[in-house]
Coordinates of C-alpha atoms in Angstrom, one line a residue:
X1 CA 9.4 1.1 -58.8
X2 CA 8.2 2.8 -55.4
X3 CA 6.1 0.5 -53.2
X4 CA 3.1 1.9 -51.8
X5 CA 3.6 0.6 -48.4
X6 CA 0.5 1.2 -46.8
X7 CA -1.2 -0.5 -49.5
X8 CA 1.0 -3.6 -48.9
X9 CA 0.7 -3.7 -45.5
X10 CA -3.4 -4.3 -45.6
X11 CA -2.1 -7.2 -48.3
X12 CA 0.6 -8.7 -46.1
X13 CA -1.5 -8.0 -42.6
X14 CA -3.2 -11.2 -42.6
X15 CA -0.6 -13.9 -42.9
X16 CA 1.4 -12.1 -40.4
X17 CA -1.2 -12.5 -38.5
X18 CA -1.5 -16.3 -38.7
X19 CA 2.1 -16.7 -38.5
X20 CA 2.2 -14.9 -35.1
X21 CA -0.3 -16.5 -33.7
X22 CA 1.3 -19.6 -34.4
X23 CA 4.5 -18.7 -32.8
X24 CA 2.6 -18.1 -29.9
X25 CA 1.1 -21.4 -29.8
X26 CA 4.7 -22.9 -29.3
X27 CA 4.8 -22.5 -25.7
X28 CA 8.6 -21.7 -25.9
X29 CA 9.6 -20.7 -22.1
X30 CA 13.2 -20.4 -21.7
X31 CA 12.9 -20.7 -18.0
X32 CA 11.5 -24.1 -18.1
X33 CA 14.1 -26.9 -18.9
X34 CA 10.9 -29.1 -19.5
X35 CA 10.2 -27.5 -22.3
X36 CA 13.6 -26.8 -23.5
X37 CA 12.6 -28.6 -26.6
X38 CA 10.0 -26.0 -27.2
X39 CA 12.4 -23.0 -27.6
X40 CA 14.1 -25.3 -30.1
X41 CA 11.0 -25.6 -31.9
X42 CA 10.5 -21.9 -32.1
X43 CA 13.7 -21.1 -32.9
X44 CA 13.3 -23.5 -36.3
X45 CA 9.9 -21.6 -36.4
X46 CA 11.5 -18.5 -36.6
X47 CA 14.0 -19.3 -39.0
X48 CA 11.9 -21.0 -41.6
X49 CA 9.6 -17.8 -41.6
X50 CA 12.6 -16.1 -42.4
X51 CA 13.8 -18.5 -45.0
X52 CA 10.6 -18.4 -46.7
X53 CA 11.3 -14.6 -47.5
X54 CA 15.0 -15.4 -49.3
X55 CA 17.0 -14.8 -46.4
X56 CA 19.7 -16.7 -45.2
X57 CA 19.2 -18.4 -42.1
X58 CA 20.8 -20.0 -39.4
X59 CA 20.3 -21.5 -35.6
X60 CA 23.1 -20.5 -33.5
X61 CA 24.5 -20.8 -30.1
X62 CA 26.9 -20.0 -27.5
X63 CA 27.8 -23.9 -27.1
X64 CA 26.4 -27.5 -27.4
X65 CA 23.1 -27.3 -25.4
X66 CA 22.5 -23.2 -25.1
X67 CA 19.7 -21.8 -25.9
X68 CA 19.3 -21.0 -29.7
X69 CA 19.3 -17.9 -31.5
X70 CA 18.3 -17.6 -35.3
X71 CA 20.2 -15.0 -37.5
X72 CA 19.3 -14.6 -40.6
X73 CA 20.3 -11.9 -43.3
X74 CA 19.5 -10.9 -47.1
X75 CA 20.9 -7.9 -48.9
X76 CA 19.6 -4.8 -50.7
X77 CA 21.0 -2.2 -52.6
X78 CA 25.0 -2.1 -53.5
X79 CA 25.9 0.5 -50.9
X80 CA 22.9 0.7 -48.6
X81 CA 23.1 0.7 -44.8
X82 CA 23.3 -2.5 -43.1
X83 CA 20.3 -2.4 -40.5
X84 CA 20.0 -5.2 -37.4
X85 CA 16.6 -5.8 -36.5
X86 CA 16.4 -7.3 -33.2
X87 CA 13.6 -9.1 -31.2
X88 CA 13.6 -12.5 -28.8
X89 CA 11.7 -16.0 -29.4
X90 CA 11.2 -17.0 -25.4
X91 CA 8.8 -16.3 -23.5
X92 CA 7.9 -15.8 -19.6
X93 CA 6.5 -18.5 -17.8
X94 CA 2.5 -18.7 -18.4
X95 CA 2.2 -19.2 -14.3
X96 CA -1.8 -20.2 -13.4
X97 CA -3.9 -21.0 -16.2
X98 CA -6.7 -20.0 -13.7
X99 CA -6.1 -16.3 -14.0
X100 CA -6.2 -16.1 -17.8
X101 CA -9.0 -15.0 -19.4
X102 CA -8.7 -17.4 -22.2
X103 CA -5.9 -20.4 -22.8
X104 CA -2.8 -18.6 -22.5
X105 CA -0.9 -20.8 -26.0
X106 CA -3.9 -20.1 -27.9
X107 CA -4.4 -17.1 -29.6
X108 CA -7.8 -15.2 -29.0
X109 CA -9.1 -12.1 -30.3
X110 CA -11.4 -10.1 -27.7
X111 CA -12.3 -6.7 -28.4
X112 CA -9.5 -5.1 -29.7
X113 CA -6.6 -7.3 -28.8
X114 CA -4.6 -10.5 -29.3
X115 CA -4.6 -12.2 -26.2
X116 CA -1.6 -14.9 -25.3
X117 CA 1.5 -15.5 -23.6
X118 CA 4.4 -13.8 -26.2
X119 CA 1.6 -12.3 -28.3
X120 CA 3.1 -9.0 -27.5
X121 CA 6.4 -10.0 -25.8
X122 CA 8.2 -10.4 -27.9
X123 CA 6.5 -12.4 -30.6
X124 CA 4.8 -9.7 -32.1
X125 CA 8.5 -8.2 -32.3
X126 CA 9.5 -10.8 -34.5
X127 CA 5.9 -10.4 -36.7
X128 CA 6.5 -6.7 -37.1
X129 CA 10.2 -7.4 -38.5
X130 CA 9.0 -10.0 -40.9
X131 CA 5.9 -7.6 -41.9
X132 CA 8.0 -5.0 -42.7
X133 CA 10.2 -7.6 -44.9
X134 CA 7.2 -8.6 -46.4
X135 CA 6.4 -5.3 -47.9
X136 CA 9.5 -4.6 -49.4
X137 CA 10.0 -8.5 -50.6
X138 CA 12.7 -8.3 -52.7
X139 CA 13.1 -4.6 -53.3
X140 CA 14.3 -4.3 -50.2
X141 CA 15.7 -0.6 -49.2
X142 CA 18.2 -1.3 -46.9
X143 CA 20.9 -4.8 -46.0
X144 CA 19.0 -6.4 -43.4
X145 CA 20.1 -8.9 -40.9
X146 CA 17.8 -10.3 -38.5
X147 CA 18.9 -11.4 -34.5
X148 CA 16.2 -13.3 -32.8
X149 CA 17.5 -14.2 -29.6
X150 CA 16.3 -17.2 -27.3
X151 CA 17.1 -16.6 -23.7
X152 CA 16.3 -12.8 -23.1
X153 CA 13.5 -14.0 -20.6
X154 CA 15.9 -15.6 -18.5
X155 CA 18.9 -13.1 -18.3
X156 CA 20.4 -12.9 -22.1
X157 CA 23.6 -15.4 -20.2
X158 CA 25.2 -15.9 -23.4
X159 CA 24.3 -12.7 -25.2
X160 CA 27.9 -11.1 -24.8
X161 CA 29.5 -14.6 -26.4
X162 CA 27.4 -14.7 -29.3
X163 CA 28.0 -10.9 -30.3
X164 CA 31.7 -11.5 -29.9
X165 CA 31.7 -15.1 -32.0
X166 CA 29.2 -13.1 -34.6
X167 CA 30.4 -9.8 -35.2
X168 CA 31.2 -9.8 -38.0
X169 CA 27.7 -11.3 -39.2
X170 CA 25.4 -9.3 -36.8
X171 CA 28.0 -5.5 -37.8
X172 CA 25.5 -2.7 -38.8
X173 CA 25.0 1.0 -39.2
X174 CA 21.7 0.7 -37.5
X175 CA 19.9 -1.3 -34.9
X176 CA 16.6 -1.5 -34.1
X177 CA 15.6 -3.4 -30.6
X178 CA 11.7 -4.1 -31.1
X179 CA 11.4 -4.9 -26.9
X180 CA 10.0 -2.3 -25.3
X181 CA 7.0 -0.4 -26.1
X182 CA 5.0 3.2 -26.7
X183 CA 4.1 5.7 -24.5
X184 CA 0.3 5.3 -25.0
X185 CA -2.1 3.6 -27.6
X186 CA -2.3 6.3 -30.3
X187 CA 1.1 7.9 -29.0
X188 CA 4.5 6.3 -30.1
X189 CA 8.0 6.1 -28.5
X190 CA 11.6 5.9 -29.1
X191 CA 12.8 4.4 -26.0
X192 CA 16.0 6.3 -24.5
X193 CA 16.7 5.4 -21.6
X194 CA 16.1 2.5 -19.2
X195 CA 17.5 1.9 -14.9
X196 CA 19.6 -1.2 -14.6
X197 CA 18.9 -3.7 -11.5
X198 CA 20.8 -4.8 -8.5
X199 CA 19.5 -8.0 -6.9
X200 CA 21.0 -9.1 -3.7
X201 CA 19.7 -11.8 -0.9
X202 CA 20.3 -10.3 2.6
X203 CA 20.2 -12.4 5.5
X204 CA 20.4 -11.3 9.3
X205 CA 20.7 -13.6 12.1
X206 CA 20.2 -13.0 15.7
X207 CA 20.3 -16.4 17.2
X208 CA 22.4 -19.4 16.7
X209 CA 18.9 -21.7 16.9
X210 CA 15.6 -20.6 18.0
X211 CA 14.7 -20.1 21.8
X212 CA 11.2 -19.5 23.7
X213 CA 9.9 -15.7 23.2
X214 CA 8.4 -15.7 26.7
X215 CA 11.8 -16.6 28.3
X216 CA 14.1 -14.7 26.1
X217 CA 11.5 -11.7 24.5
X218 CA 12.6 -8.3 25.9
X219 CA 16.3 -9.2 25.8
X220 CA 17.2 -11.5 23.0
X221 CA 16.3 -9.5 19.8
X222 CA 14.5 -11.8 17.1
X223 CA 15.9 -11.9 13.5
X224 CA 12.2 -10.9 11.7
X225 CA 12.0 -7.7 13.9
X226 CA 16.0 -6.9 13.2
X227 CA 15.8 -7.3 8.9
X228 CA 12.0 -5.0 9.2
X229 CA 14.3 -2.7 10.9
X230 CA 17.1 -2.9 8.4
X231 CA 14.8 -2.8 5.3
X232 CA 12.7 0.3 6.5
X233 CA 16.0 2.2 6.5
X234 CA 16.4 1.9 3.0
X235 CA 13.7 4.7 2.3
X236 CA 13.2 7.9 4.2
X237 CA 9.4 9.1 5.8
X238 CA 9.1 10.8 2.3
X239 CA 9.6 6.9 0.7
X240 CA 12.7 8.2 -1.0
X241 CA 15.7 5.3 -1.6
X242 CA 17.9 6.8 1.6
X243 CA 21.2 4.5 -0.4
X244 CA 23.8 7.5 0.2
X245 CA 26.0 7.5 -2.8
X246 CA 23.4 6.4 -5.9
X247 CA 22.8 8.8 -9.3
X248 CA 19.3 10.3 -10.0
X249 CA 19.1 12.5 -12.8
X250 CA 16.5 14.8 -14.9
X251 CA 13.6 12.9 -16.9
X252 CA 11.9 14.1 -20.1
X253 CA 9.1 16.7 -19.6
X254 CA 6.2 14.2 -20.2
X255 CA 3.1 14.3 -18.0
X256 CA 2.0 11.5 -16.9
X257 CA -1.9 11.7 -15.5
X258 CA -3.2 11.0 -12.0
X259 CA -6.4 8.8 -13.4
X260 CA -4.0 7.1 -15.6
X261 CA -1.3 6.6 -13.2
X262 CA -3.5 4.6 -10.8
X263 CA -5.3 2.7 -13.4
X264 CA -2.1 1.5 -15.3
X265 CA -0.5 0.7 -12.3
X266 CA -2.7 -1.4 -9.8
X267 CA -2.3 0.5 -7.1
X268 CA -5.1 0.1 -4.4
X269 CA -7.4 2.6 -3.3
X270 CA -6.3 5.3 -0.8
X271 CA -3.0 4.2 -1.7
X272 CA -0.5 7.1 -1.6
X273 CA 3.0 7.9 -4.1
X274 CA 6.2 7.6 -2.5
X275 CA 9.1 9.4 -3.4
X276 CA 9.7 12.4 -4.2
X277 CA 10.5 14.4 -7.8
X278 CA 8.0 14.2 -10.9
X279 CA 6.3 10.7 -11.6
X280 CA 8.5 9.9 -14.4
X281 CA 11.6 11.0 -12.5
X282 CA 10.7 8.8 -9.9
X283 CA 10.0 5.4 -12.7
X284 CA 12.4 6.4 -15.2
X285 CA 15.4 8.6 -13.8
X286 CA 16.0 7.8 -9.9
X287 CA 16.8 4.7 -8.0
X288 CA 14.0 2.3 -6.5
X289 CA 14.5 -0.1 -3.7
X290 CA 11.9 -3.1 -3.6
X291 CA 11.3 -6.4 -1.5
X292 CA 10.3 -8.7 -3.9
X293 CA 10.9 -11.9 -1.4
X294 CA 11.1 -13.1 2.0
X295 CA 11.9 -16.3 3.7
X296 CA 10.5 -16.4 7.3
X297 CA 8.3 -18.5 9.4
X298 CA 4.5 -18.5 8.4
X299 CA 2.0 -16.8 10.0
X300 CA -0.1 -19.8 10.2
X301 CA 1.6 -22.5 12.9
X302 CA 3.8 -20.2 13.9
X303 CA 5.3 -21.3 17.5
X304 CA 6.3 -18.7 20.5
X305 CA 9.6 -18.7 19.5
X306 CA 12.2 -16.2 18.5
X307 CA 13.3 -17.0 14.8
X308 CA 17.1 -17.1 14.7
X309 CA 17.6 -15.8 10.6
X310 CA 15.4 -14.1 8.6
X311 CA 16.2 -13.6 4.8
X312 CA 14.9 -11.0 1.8
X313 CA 15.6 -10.2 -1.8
X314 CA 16.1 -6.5 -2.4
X315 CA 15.6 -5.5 -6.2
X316 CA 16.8 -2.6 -6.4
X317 CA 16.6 -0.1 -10.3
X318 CA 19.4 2.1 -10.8
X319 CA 19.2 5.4 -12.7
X320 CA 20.7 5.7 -16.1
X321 CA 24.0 7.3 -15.3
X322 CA 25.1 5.3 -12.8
X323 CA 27.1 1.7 -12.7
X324 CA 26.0 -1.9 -11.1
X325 CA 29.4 -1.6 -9.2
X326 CA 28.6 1.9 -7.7
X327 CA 25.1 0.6 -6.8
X328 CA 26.3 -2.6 -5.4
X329 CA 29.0 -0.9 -3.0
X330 CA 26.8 2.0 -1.7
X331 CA 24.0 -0.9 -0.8
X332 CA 26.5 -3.4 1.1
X333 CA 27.9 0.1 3.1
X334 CA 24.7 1.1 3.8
X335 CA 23.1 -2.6 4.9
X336 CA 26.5 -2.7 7.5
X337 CA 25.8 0.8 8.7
X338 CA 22.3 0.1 9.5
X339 CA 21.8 -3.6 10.8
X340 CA 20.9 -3.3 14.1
X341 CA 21.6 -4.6 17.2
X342 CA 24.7 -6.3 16.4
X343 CA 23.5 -9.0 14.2
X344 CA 25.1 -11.4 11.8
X345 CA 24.7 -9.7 8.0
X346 CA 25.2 -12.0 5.0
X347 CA 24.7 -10.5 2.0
X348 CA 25.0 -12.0 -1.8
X349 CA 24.3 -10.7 -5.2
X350 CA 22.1 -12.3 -7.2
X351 CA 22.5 -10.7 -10.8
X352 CA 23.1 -7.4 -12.0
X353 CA 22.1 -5.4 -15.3
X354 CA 23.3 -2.4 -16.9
X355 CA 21.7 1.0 -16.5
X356 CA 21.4 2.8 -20.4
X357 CA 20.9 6.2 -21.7
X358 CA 21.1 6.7 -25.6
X359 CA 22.1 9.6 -27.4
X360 CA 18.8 9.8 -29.2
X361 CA 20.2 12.2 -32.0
X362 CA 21.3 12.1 -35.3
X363 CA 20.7 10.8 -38.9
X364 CA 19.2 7.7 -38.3
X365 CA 16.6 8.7 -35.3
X366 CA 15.3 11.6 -37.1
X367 CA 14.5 9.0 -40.1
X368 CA 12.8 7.1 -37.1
X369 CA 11.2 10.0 -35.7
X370 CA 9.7 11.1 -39.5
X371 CA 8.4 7.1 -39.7
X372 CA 6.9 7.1 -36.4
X373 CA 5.3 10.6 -37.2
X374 CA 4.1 8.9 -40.8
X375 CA 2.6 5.8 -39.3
X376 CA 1.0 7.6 -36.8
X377 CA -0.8 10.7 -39.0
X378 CA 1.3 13.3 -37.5
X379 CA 1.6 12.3 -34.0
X380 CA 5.3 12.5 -33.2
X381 CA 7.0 10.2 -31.2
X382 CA 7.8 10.6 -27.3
X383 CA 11.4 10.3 -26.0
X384 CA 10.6 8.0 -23.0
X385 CA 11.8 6.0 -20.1
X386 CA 11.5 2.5 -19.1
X387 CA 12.0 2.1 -15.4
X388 CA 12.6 -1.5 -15.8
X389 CA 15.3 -2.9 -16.9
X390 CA 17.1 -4.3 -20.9
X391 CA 20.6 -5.3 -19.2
X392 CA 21.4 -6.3 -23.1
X393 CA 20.9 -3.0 -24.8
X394 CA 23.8 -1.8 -22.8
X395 CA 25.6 -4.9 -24.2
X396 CA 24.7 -3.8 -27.9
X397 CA 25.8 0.0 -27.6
X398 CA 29.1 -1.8 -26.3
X399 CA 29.9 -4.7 -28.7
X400 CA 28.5 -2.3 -31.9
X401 CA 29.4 1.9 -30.6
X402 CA 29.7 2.6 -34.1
X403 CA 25.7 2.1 -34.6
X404 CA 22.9 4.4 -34.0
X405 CA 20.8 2.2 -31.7
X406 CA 16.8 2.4 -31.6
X407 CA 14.4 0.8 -28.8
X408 CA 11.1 0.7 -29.7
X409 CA 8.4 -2.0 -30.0
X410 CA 4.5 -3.1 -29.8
X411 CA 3.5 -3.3 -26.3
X412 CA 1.5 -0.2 -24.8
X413 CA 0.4 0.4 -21.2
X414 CA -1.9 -1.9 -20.8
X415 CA 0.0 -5.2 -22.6
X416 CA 0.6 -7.0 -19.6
X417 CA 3.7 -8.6 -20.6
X418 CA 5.0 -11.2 -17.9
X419 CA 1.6 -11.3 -16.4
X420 CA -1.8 -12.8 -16.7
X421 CA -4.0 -11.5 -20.0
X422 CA -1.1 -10.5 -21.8
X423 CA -2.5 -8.6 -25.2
X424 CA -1.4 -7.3 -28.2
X425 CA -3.1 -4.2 -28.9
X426 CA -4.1 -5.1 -32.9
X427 CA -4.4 -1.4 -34.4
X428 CA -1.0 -0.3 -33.0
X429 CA 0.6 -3.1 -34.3
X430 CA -0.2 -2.4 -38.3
X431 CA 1.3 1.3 -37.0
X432 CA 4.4 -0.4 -35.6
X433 CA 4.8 -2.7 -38.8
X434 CA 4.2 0.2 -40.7
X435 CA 6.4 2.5 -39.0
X436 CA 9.5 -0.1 -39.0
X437 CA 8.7 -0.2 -43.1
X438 CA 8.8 3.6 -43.2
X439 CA 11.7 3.4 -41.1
X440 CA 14.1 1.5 -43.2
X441 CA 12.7 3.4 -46.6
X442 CA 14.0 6.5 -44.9
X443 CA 17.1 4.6 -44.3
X444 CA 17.8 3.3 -47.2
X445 CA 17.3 6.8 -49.1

């Protein structure tokens, strides 16, 4: 019997639906150990959706007390591929309720999205997986096993022990990673390549305890005006990283518009580009350098004195191609080159995260390339770059090099995931559910 999938998919549509937007009311935020007990909760959630659909299920976890993970699998035909459908449970933090538009663990429809925390990342991952089970029911086309994981939000700490303990469980010919997103609304993606991160707390010190500015100013360098000094080196006038020793490599000939650019990215007006190389060179394919913290007296209060340590956060996005310990070394020798004045460095890495390029070719991407093309009415997907960073795909392509990998997913350039508003654009997502069911029909024949 051949399933018309796109009729199923307006039958099925619904209660996915209602079973995503329940998920999303779990308010299941793996960075909060107050609410520890709601990642357990949506874990169960997760497997008893899963259950429901005749597959077998199970909670896992590293040890006694880390976070859960559900895998769950059911098989097709004698001598199908195995495929590994991947999404993640947790969510970010929900931060000030004051900013959302509408309560951020309750589901609301406004125009033509699905507003809540985890209604696009990475809930709706989860949803398009068990949409595309739902389809098939139990004429399914391929061996599916399903790996929803519940600390990606905070790091992924265990993910390397649980693919070791269940490899033998989790082995596929195929994985699909639904956590990352398309190119445009209207436009899919096959995600190929993402930077890794470098975090690292710097401190400089130019005092050993504060003294009067007026009776030391002019002699005594403070600590504040030695780490401005310090950071500013790490770009050049044009704002390129100036980190000797870091890759940058060639990025896929997509254009990426000016009015769409500024829009998407919340940059204020006047603002100018930094950098140097095409826009998606610069996001997807070259090193960045960022301050994303600082520890130093406030402005308000402030007393005429000279501040004896000043500290920062550099996060710093690596270019597929190169390695956390290449990036890691050419920082620390450029931070000792460059403090000035003779002050005190102290530097330590936070955390670290892979860089990944994928060999987008092959068997199973041009059956994902033919789905995405299907769902979409001809448009063909874009090989893209993420200029953030999936430390954990690297861990896949690692523990599993024998399986064609595939990053794709639901969110789109305005989902706002980690951030106030987050949506769930609802018309893409019955193209990604039916694009995954395409998927694993090409698969399977």
């Amino acid at each position: 019997m051949t399933i018309d999938i796109r009729a199923r998919l307006a039958e099925v549509l619904p209660g996915i639906r209602q079973d995503l937007e329940d998920l999303v009311r779990i308010q299941s935020v793996s960075a909060d150990p107050a609410r520890a007990g709601e990642v357990e909760r949506s874990a169960e959630a997760t497997r008893d959706l899963f259950a429901a659909e005749g597959f077998e299920t199970e909670i896992v976890r590293a040890y006694d007390g880390a976070p859960p993970a559900v895998i769950a699998k059911k098989a097709g035909p004698a001598g199908a591929p195995t495929v590994l459908l991947y999404a993640h449970h947790d969510v970010q933090p929900e931060n000030d309720h004051a900013d959302w538009d509408s309560p951020p663990w309750e589901p609301t429809e406004r125009g033509d999205r699905l507003y809540g925390r985890g209604a696009a990342d990475d809930k709706a991952g989860i949803a398009a997986h068990l949409g595309a089970v739902r389809i098939f029911g139990d004429e399914l086309p391929v061996n599916l096993v399903m790996f929803i994981e519940g600390e990606e939000e905070v790091g992924s700490d265990t993910l390397v022990e649980l693919l070791n303990t269940y490899k033998a469980r989790l082995e596929a010919d195929v994985i699909v990673i639904a956590d990352s997103g398309n190119w445009d609304i209207g436009e899919p993606a096959l995600t190929t390549s993402l930077r890794g991160l470098v975090r690292m707390d710097v401190e400089v010190r130019t005092l050993t305890h504060a003294v009067h500015s007026g009776m030391w100013g002019g002699l005594v360098p403070d600590s504040i005006m030695a780490l401005s000094r310090l950071i500013a080196s790490l770009n050049d006038d044009a704002g390129n990283v100036a980190v000797e020793g870091l890759f940058s490599g060639p990025a896929a000939d997509v254009e990426y518009p000016e009015a769409r650019l500024r829009a998407e990215s919340g940059a204020a007006p006047g603002i100018e580009w930094i950098g140097e190389g095409s826009v998606v060179e610069r996001l997807w394919t070259k090193p960045s350098i960022s301050i994303t913290g600082l520890d130093a007296p406030k402005v308000e209060g402030a007393s005429n004195t000279l501040v004896p340590a000043a500290r920062c956060r550099i996060s710093m996005r690596i270019a597929p191609g190169d390695t956390t310990q290449n990036a890691v070394e050419c920082l620390q020798r450029h931070l000792e080159k460059h403090v000035p004045w003779g002050a005190t460095l102290d530097t330590t890495v936070v955390d670290t995260g892979e860089a990944t390029r994928i060999d987008a070719t092959g068997p199973a991407y041009d059956a994902a390339r033919n789905a995405f093309a299907e769902a979409w009415d001809g448009t063909a997907p874009v090989d893209m770059g993420v200029g953030g960073s999936i430390p954990f795909i690297a861990e896949f392509l690692e523990a599993f090099p024998q399986a064609s990998v595939l990053v794709t997913g639901v969110e789109d350039p305005d989902t706002r995931a980690h951030g106030a508003n987050e949506g769930l654009h609802l018309a893409e997502f019955e193209k990604v559910v039916l694009a995954e069911a395409f998927l694993l029909r090409n698969l399977g024949a």
